[in-house]
Short mmCIF file of C-alpha atoms and ligand atoms in Angstrom, two decimals:
data_model
loop_
_atom_site.label_atom_id
_atom_site.label_comp_id
_atom_site.label_asym_id
_atom_site.label_seq_id
_atom_site.Cartn_x
_atom_site.Cartn_y
_atom_site.Cartn_z
CA MET A 583 18.00 28.78 0.50
CA ILE A 584 19.73 25.43 0.94
CA ILE A 585 18.37 22.97 3.53
CA LEU A 586 20.42 19.96 4.58
CA ALA A 587 18.40 17.30 6.41
CA ILE A 588 19.50 14.40 8.60
CA GLU A 589 17.47 11.30 9.51
CA THR A 590 18.78 8.68 11.95
CA SER A 591 15.74 7.76 14.05
CA CYS A 592 15.84 4.02 13.33
CA ASP A 593 18.04 1.89 11.07
CA ASP A 594 18.42 4.14 8.01
CA THR A 595 21.10 6.81 7.81
CA GLY A 596 19.73 9.53 5.55
CA ILE A 597 21.00 12.90 4.35
CA ALA A 598 19.20 15.06 1.79
CA LEU A 599 19.81 18.49 0.34
CA ILE A 600 17.14 20.69 -1.19
CA LYS A 601 17.28 24.11 -2.77
CA THR A 602 14.29 26.31 -2.18
CA ASP A 603 13.02 29.59 -3.47
CA SER A 604 12.72 33.16 -2.65
CA LYS A 605 9.18 33.89 -1.39
CA LYS A 606 8.06 35.12 -4.79
CA LYS A 607 9.02 32.03 -6.75
CA PRO A 608 8.07 28.81 -4.98
CA LYS A 609 10.45 26.05 -5.98
CA ILE A 610 11.89 22.91 -4.43
CA LYS A 611 14.84 21.27 -6.13
CA VAL A 612 16.11 17.99 -4.73
CA LEU A 613 19.90 18.18 -4.96
CA SER A 614 20.52 14.82 -3.29
CA ASN A 615 18.73 12.25 -1.14
CA ILE A 616 21.00 9.46 0.12
CA VAL A 617 19.80 6.63 2.32
CA SER A 618 22.24 4.09 3.68
CA SER A 619 20.31 1.08 4.89
CA GLN A 620 21.48 -1.18 7.71
CA ILE A 621 19.25 -4.06 6.63
CA GLU A 622 22.15 -6.49 6.16
CA ILE A 623 23.30 -5.90 9.76
CA HIS A 624 19.90 -6.28 11.44
CA LYS A 625 18.77 -9.15 9.21
CA LYS A 626 20.21 -11.87 11.41
CA TYR A 627 18.28 -10.59 14.45
CA GLY A 628 14.99 -10.06 12.59
CA GLY A 629 14.73 -6.55 14.07
CA VAL A 630 16.69 -3.42 14.91
CA TYR A 631 19.20 -3.38 17.80
CA PRO A 632 19.47 0.25 19.02
CA PHE A 633 23.15 0.24 20.02
CA LEU A 634 24.22 -1.60 16.89
CA ALA A 635 22.19 0.90 14.86
CA LYS A 636 23.82 3.81 16.72
CA ARG A 637 27.31 2.50 15.95
CA GLU A 638 26.40 2.14 12.27
CA HIS A 639 24.95 5.69 12.13
CA GLU A 640 28.20 7.04 13.59
CA ARG A 641 30.16 5.16 10.99
CA ASN A 642 27.86 6.05 8.08
CA LEU A 643 27.05 9.71 8.73
CA PRO A 644 30.36 11.23 7.52
CA LEU A 645 30.30 9.02 4.41
CA VAL A 646 26.66 9.74 3.58
CA PHE A 647 27.28 13.46 4.21
CA GLU A 648 30.21 13.49 1.82
CA LYS A 649 28.25 11.66 -0.86
CA ALA A 650 25.19 13.90 -0.51
CA MET A 651 27.31 17.08 -0.61
CA LYS A 652 29.24 15.89 -3.64
CA GLN A 653 26.07 15.03 -5.51
CA ALA A 654 24.65 18.46 -4.64
CA LYS A 655 27.91 20.11 -5.84
CA ASN A 656 28.94 21.37 -2.39
CA PRO A 657 26.48 24.24 -1.92
CA LYS A 658 26.53 26.69 0.99
CA ILE A 659 24.14 25.39 3.63
CA ASP A 660 21.73 27.80 5.34
CA VAL A 661 19.65 25.44 7.46
CA VAL A 662 20.29 22.04 9.03
CA ALA A 663 17.10 20.07 9.76
CA VAL A 664 17.32 16.99 11.94
CA THR A 665 14.91 14.35 13.30
CA VAL A 666 14.55 14.73 17.07
CA GLY A 667 11.88 12.07 17.67
CA PRO A 668 10.11 9.79 17.93
CA GLY A 669 12.62 7.02 17.46
CA LEU A 670 15.42 5.10 19.13
CA GLU A 671 17.11 7.47 21.56
CA PRO A 672 20.78 6.53 20.95
CA CYS A 673 20.17 6.79 17.19
CA LEU A 674 18.44 10.16 17.46
CA TRP A 675 21.35 11.60 19.45
CA THR A 676 23.84 10.50 16.80
CA GLY A 677 22.00 12.57 14.19
CA VAL A 678 21.50 15.53 16.50
CA ASN A 679 25.16 15.63 17.59
CA PHE A 680 26.26 15.48 13.97
CA ALA A 681 23.83 18.32 13.15
CA LYS A 682 25.11 20.42 16.08
CA LYS A 683 28.70 20.17 14.88
CA LEU A 684 27.68 21.09 11.34
CA VAL A 685 25.65 24.07 12.48
CA LYS A 686 28.60 25.40 14.43
CA LYS A 687 31.04 24.88 11.60
CA LEU A 688 28.78 26.27 8.89
CA LYS A 689 27.14 29.00 10.98
CA ALA A 690 23.78 27.70 9.82
CA SER A 691 20.57 27.45 11.85
CA MET A 692 19.18 24.19 13.17
CA ILE A 693 15.58 23.01 12.88
CA PRO A 694 14.36 20.02 14.92
CA ILE A 695 11.82 17.85 13.06
CA ASN A 696 9.19 15.36 14.20
CA HIS A 697 9.61 12.08 12.28
CA ILE A 698 5.87 11.30 12.13
CA GLU A 699 5.05 14.76 10.83
CA ALA A 700 7.74 14.25 8.17
CA HIS A 701 6.08 11.02 6.97
CA ILE A 702 2.99 13.14 6.22
CA TYR A 703 4.92 15.76 4.20
CA ALA A 704 6.85 13.09 2.24
CA ASN A 705 3.77 13.38 0.00
CA PHE A 706 4.23 17.02 -0.87
CA LEU A 707 7.12 17.77 -3.16
CA LYS A 708 5.08 20.57 -4.68
CA PRO A 709 5.96 24.01 -3.26
CA LYS A 710 2.84 25.58 -4.71
CA LEU A 711 0.60 23.06 -3.05
CA ASP A 712 -2.41 24.82 -1.59
CA PHE A 713 -2.87 23.45 1.92
CA LYS A 714 -6.43 24.74 1.92
CA LYS A 715 -7.20 22.18 -0.78
CA VAL A 716 -5.58 19.29 1.10
CA PHE A 717 -6.60 19.98 4.70
CA PRO A 718 -8.40 19.04 6.84
CA ALA A 719 -7.15 15.53 6.16
CA ILE A 720 -6.95 12.16 7.82
CA SER A 721 -3.42 10.82 7.80
CA LEU A 722 -2.54 7.19 8.38
CA ILE A 723 1.10 6.71 9.34
CA VAL A 724 2.05 3.04 9.27
CA SER A 725 5.62 1.93 9.83
CA GLY A 726 7.76 -0.48 11.80
CA GLY A 727 7.43 1.64 14.92
CA HIS A 728 4.12 3.46 14.50
CA THR A 729 0.51 3.02 13.48
CA GLN A 730 -1.47 6.23 13.96
CA ILE A 731 -4.60 7.85 12.58
CA ILE A 732 -4.13 11.61 12.72
CA LEU A 733 -6.57 14.42 12.05
CA VAL A 734 -4.52 17.11 10.29
CA LYS A 735 -6.56 20.28 10.66
CA THR A 736 -3.92 22.28 8.82
CA PHE A 737 -0.13 22.44 8.71
CA GLY A 738 1.13 22.20 12.31
CA ASP A 739 -2.28 21.45 13.82
CA TYR A 740 -2.69 17.76 14.62
CA LYS A 741 -4.89 15.51 16.71
CA VAL A 742 -4.01 11.83 17.11
CA LEU A 743 -7.39 10.05 16.89
CA GLY A 744 -6.08 6.56 17.43
CA GLU A 745 -2.98 4.41 17.46
CA THR A 746 -1.78 0.90 18.11
CA ARG A 747 -2.08 -0.38 21.64
CA ASP A 748 0.77 -2.85 21.14
CA ASP A 749 2.67 -3.78 17.95
CA ALA A 750 2.85 -1.52 14.89
CA ALA A 751 1.57 -2.88 11.57
CA GLY A 752 5.11 -3.08 10.15
CA GLU A 753 6.26 -4.95 13.25
CA CYS A 754 3.49 -7.50 12.65
CA PHE A 755 4.71 -7.99 9.06
CA ASP A 756 8.29 -8.36 10.32
CA LYS A 757 7.49 -10.86 13.08
CA VAL A 758 5.25 -13.11 10.99
CA ALA A 759 7.82 -13.06 8.16
CA ARG A 760 10.46 -14.26 10.62
CA MET A 761 8.15 -17.06 11.76
CA LEU A 762 7.73 -18.12 8.11
CA GLY A 763 11.49 -18.04 7.55
CA LEU A 764 11.30 -15.02 5.25
CA ASP A 765 13.77 -12.15 4.99
CA TYR A 766 13.94 -8.96 7.09
CA PRO A 767 12.29 -6.49 6.64
CA GLY A 768 9.20 -8.64 6.55
CA GLY A 769 6.82 -6.25 4.76
CA PRO A 770 8.32 -6.55 1.27
CA ALA A 771 8.93 -10.30 1.78
CA ILE A 772 5.28 -10.93 2.78
CA GLU A 773 4.08 -8.73 -0.08
CA LYS A 774 6.04 -10.84 -2.57
CA LYS A 775 4.72 -14.16 -1.22
CA ALA A 776 1.15 -12.81 -1.04
CA LYS A 777 1.40 -11.84 -4.69
CA GLU A 778 2.37 -15.37 -5.59
CA PHE A 779 -0.80 -16.63 -3.91
CA GLY A 780 -2.97 -17.49 -6.88
CA ARG A 781 -6.56 -18.54 -7.34
CA LYS A 782 -5.48 -22.14 -7.40
CA THR A 783 -3.50 -21.91 -4.16
CA SER A 784 -5.32 -23.60 -1.31
CA ARG A 785 -6.10 -21.40 1.70
CA LEU A 786 -5.33 -24.35 3.98
CA GLY A 787 -8.04 -23.16 6.32
CA ILE A 788 -6.13 -20.01 7.27
CA SER A 789 -8.51 -17.34 8.47
CA LEU A 790 -7.08 -14.62 10.72
CA PRO A 791 -8.98 -12.11 12.87
CA ARG A 792 -9.37 -8.40 12.01
CA PRO A 793 -8.55 -7.07 15.51
CA MET A 794 -10.58 -4.14 16.89
CA MET A 795 -12.19 -3.54 13.50
CA ASN A 796 -15.68 -3.29 14.89
CA GLN A 797 -14.84 -1.24 17.94
CA LYS A 798 -15.91 2.38 17.93
CA ASN A 799 -12.45 3.89 18.58
CA TYR A 800 -9.59 4.48 16.12
CA ASP A 801 -7.09 2.30 17.94
CA PHE A 802 -5.38 -0.81 16.59
CA SER A 803 -3.90 -4.00 18.01
CA PHE A 804 -1.58 -6.04 15.85
CA SER A 805 -0.06 -8.20 18.55
CA GLY A 806 -3.22 -10.38 18.66
CA LEU A 807 -3.04 -10.86 14.91
CA LYS A 808 0.59 -11.96 15.16
CA THR A 809 -0.33 -14.42 17.94
CA ALA A 810 -3.22 -15.85 15.89
CA ALA A 811 -0.80 -16.42 13.00
CA LEU A 812 1.67 -18.06 15.38
CA TYR A 813 -0.96 -20.45 16.83
CA HIS A 814 -2.01 -21.50 13.37
CA PHE A 815 1.60 -22.06 12.37
CA LYS A 816 2.31 -24.13 15.48
CA SER A 817 -0.71 -26.36 14.83
CA GLN A 818 0.76 -27.46 11.49
CA LYS A 819 3.16 -30.32 10.75
CA PRO A 820 6.74 -29.15 9.99
CA LYS A 821 6.34 -30.31 6.38
CA VAL A 822 3.28 -28.07 5.93
CA GLN A 823 4.93 -25.11 7.74
CA LYS A 824 7.79 -25.20 5.25
CA SER A 825 5.66 -25.66 2.14
CA GLN A 826 5.39 -22.79 -0.32
CA GLU A 827 1.61 -23.27 -0.37
CA TYR A 828 1.41 -22.62 3.37
CA ILE A 829 3.80 -19.65 3.26
CA LYS A 830 1.88 -18.03 0.39
CA SER A 831 -1.52 -18.59 2.05
CA MET A 832 -0.35 -17.21 5.38
CA ALA A 833 1.33 -14.19 3.72
CA HIS A 834 -1.81 -13.45 1.72
CA GLU A 835 -4.19 -13.72 4.67
CA LEU A 836 -1.95 -11.70 7.01
CA GLN A 837 -1.51 -8.91 4.46
CA GLN A 838 -5.25 -8.80 3.80
CA ALA A 839 -6.13 -8.76 7.52
CA ILE A 840 -3.80 -5.76 8.03
CA ILE A 841 -5.13 -3.96 4.94
CA ASP A 842 -8.78 -4.55 5.94
CA VAL A 843 -8.32 -3.03 9.41
CA LEU A 844 -6.27 -0.05 8.17
CA ILE A 845 -8.72 0.82 5.38
CA TYR A 846 -11.83 0.38 7.49
CA LYS A 847 -10.67 2.64 10.34
CA THR A 848 -9.07 5.30 8.12
CA LEU A 849 -12.17 5.66 5.93
CA LYS A 850 -14.39 5.72 8.99
CA ALA A 851 -12.37 8.65 10.40
CA ALA A 852 -12.46 10.44 7.03
CA LYS A 853 -16.27 10.20 7.01
CA GLU A 854 -16.68 11.26 10.62
CA TYR A 855 -14.47 14.34 10.24
CA ASN A 856 -15.66 15.14 6.72
CA VAL A 857 -12.14 15.72 5.42
CA LYS A 858 -10.87 16.75 2.01
CA SER A 859 -8.20 14.08 1.74
CA ILE A 860 -6.55 10.97 3.08
CA VAL A 861 -2.76 11.10 3.35
CA LEU A 862 -0.70 7.93 3.77
CA GLY A 863 2.88 7.58 4.96
CA GLY A 864 5.45 5.26 6.54
CA GLY A 865 7.13 2.06 5.37
CA VAL A 866 3.94 -0.02 5.19
CA SER A 867 2.44 2.50 2.74
CA ALA A 868 4.98 1.17 0.20
CA ASN A 869 2.83 -1.98 -0.03
CA LYS A 870 1.35 -2.06 -3.54
CA GLU A 871 -1.71 -4.10 -2.63
CA LEU A 872 -2.51 -1.71 0.23
CA ARG A 873 -2.11 1.28 -2.12
CA LYS A 874 -4.38 -0.31 -4.73
CA GLN A 875 -7.12 -1.22 -2.24
CA PHE A 876 -6.97 2.19 -0.54
CA LYS A 877 -7.48 3.98 -3.87
CA LYS A 878 -10.28 1.62 -4.89
CA ASN A 879 -12.19 1.97 -1.62
CA ILE A 880 -11.82 5.74 -1.40
CA LYS A 881 -13.12 6.05 -4.95
CA LYS A 882 -16.06 3.81 -4.09
CA GLU A 883 -17.00 5.24 -0.69
CA LEU A 884 -15.70 8.82 -0.58
CA LEU A 885 -16.32 10.45 -3.93
CA ASN A 886 -14.79 13.86 -3.29
CA VAL A 887 -11.90 12.80 -1.11
CA ASN A 888 -8.36 12.89 -2.57
CA CYS A 889 -5.93 10.12 -1.78
CA TYR A 890 -2.23 11.05 -1.35
CA LEU A 891 0.30 8.23 -1.46
CA PRO A 892 4.01 9.01 -1.12
CA ALA A 893 6.31 7.75 -3.89
CA ILE A 894 7.30 4.23 -2.91
CA LYS A 895 10.91 5.31 -2.33
CA HIS A 896 9.71 8.11 -0.02
CA SER A 897 7.40 5.83 2.02
CA THR A 898 10.21 4.31 4.04
CA ASP A 899 12.56 6.43 6.14
CA ASN A 900 14.54 9.06 4.24
CA ALA A 901 15.93 12.55 4.86
CA LEU A 902 14.08 14.24 2.01
CA MET A 903 10.87 14.12 4.06
CA ILE A 904 12.75 15.85 6.89
CA ALA A 905 13.92 18.58 4.51
CA LEU A 906 10.40 19.08 3.12
CA THR A 907 8.91 19.43 6.59
CA ALA A 908 11.58 22.01 7.47
CA TYR A 909 10.71 23.89 4.29
CA PHE A 910 6.99 24.05 5.13
CA LEU A 911 7.78 24.89 8.76
CA LEU A 912 9.94 27.84 7.74
CA LYS A 913 7.23 29.06 5.38
CA SER A 914 4.59 28.86 8.10
CA LYS A 915 4.10 31.05 11.13
CA ASP A 916 4.61 28.04 13.35
CA LYS A 917 7.47 28.78 15.76
CA ARG A 918 7.24 25.66 17.92
CA TRP A 919 10.56 24.38 16.49
CA LYS A 920 12.40 27.02 18.46
CA LYS A 921 11.94 25.04 21.64
CA THR A 922 11.95 21.36 20.65
CA THR A 923 14.76 19.03 21.77
CA VAL A 924 15.48 15.29 21.41
CA ASN A 925 12.60 13.18 22.64
CA ALA A 926 12.38 9.46 21.86
CA ASN A 927 8.63 9.57 22.59
CA LEU A 928 7.89 12.86 20.85
CA ARG A 929 4.15 13.29 20.09
CA LEU A 930 2.42 15.32 17.45
O1 KG4 B 1870 8.94 3.99 7.94
P1 KG4 B 1870 9.93 2.88 8.04
O2 KG4 B 1870 11.02 2.81 6.99
O3 KG4 B 1870 10.66 2.89 9.42
C1 KG4 B 1870 10.01 3.20 10.64
O4 KG4 B 1870 9.82 4.42 10.91
O5 KG4 B 1870 9.65 2.22 11.33
O6 KG4 B 1870 9.11 1.52 8.06
C2 KG4 B 1870 9.70 0.25 8.10
C3 KG4 B 1870 8.61 -0.81 8.16
C4 KG4 B 1870 9.12 -2.23 8.35
O7 KG4 B 1870 8.37 -2.84 9.38
C5 KG4 B 1870 8.84 -2.90 7.02
O8 KG4 B 1870 8.56 -4.28 7.11
C6 KG4 B 1870 7.65 -2.12 6.51
O9 KG4 B 1870 7.89 -0.79 6.92
N1 KG4 B 1870 7.54 -2.18 5.05
C7 KG4 B 1870 6.51 -2.77 4.40
C8 KG4 B 1870 6.82 -2.70 3.02
N2 KG4 B 1870 8.02 -2.04 2.88
C9 KG4 B 1870 8.44 -1.74 4.14
N3 KG4 B 1870 5.39 -3.35 4.86
C10 KG4 B 1870 4.54 -3.88 3.95
N4 KG4 B 1870 4.78 -3.88 2.63
C11 KG4 B 1870 5.89 -3.29 2.11
N5 KG4 B 1870 6.12 -3.29 0.80
ZN1 ZN B 1871 9.50 6.12 9.75
#
């Protein structure tokens, strides 16, 4: 079976094609996975503008489709999977309308996919993966639009334990990076500056809060952290604000504050629910320092818990994760996809 997947929920236009097995021989072959990023367009605004993004998706989709099909050697498509939410509504509709036309033309079937769920399954390129060995799991999905701790009882059975009450973790990276005059998206830019922070770099008295870390719930708040960074920045002389020493110290402290809160709450949930694994996903999970510290802490505190980290290139938005989720959905008895439609605020 050939699955073609479309992802247009935010500012990346993605199309992927996978070839899967007959039931007897589990196999997933990635035929193509093309992502066309709109970073250059949104850079000047320091964030994503929905209607600009929609226009770019409309422009990019036919080109990305052609490229993905060519790379996959123009196979016959059986299933079209498409992100229906959560995301930016005008962008979601662009993908869904493109999918509808394809389905009609190719006489294929259409499968609506939840973007957050797909970030979880970006980890599992293995068709033989035994879900009984992975689940129950705690999944942390951290991106530019979402920060959620999810209890995954098994495939298709989710409970959101906590989420951000304001900004997402990625948004906090992006906004503080903009304040420091760094590039968009802010996550990779902050990561780079934080790495340059050496033992000899002065901290310049920067000490940021770890919001909601000691509260009993699994919720987050990153808007307060962003404001604390902003107040500190504003209290400095322009010469200091622009100095590399200040930028590196602020980047390092912000990154560590975000990592501390994410690790503490995720591990706490893993202990409370006695899970078999911790599964990360979303753009922020591409952060190498976060990945390193997650692995180290899980090893130290949760001996028998596995840690799944998506490949760095599959952490950020892509259509392969949409195709994989469709694959597992079709293999399962879960029939909920038969009634899902576009929903910008779709929940798990
Ligand atoms: O999952 P994603 O591609 O799109 C959404 O669904 O939002 O995530 C994008 C977010 C951006 O906020 C970006 O700054 C952040 O992920 N990000 C990172 C890194 N790479 C991307 N944050 C921290 N460190 C990174 N290396
Ligand atoms: Zn995403």
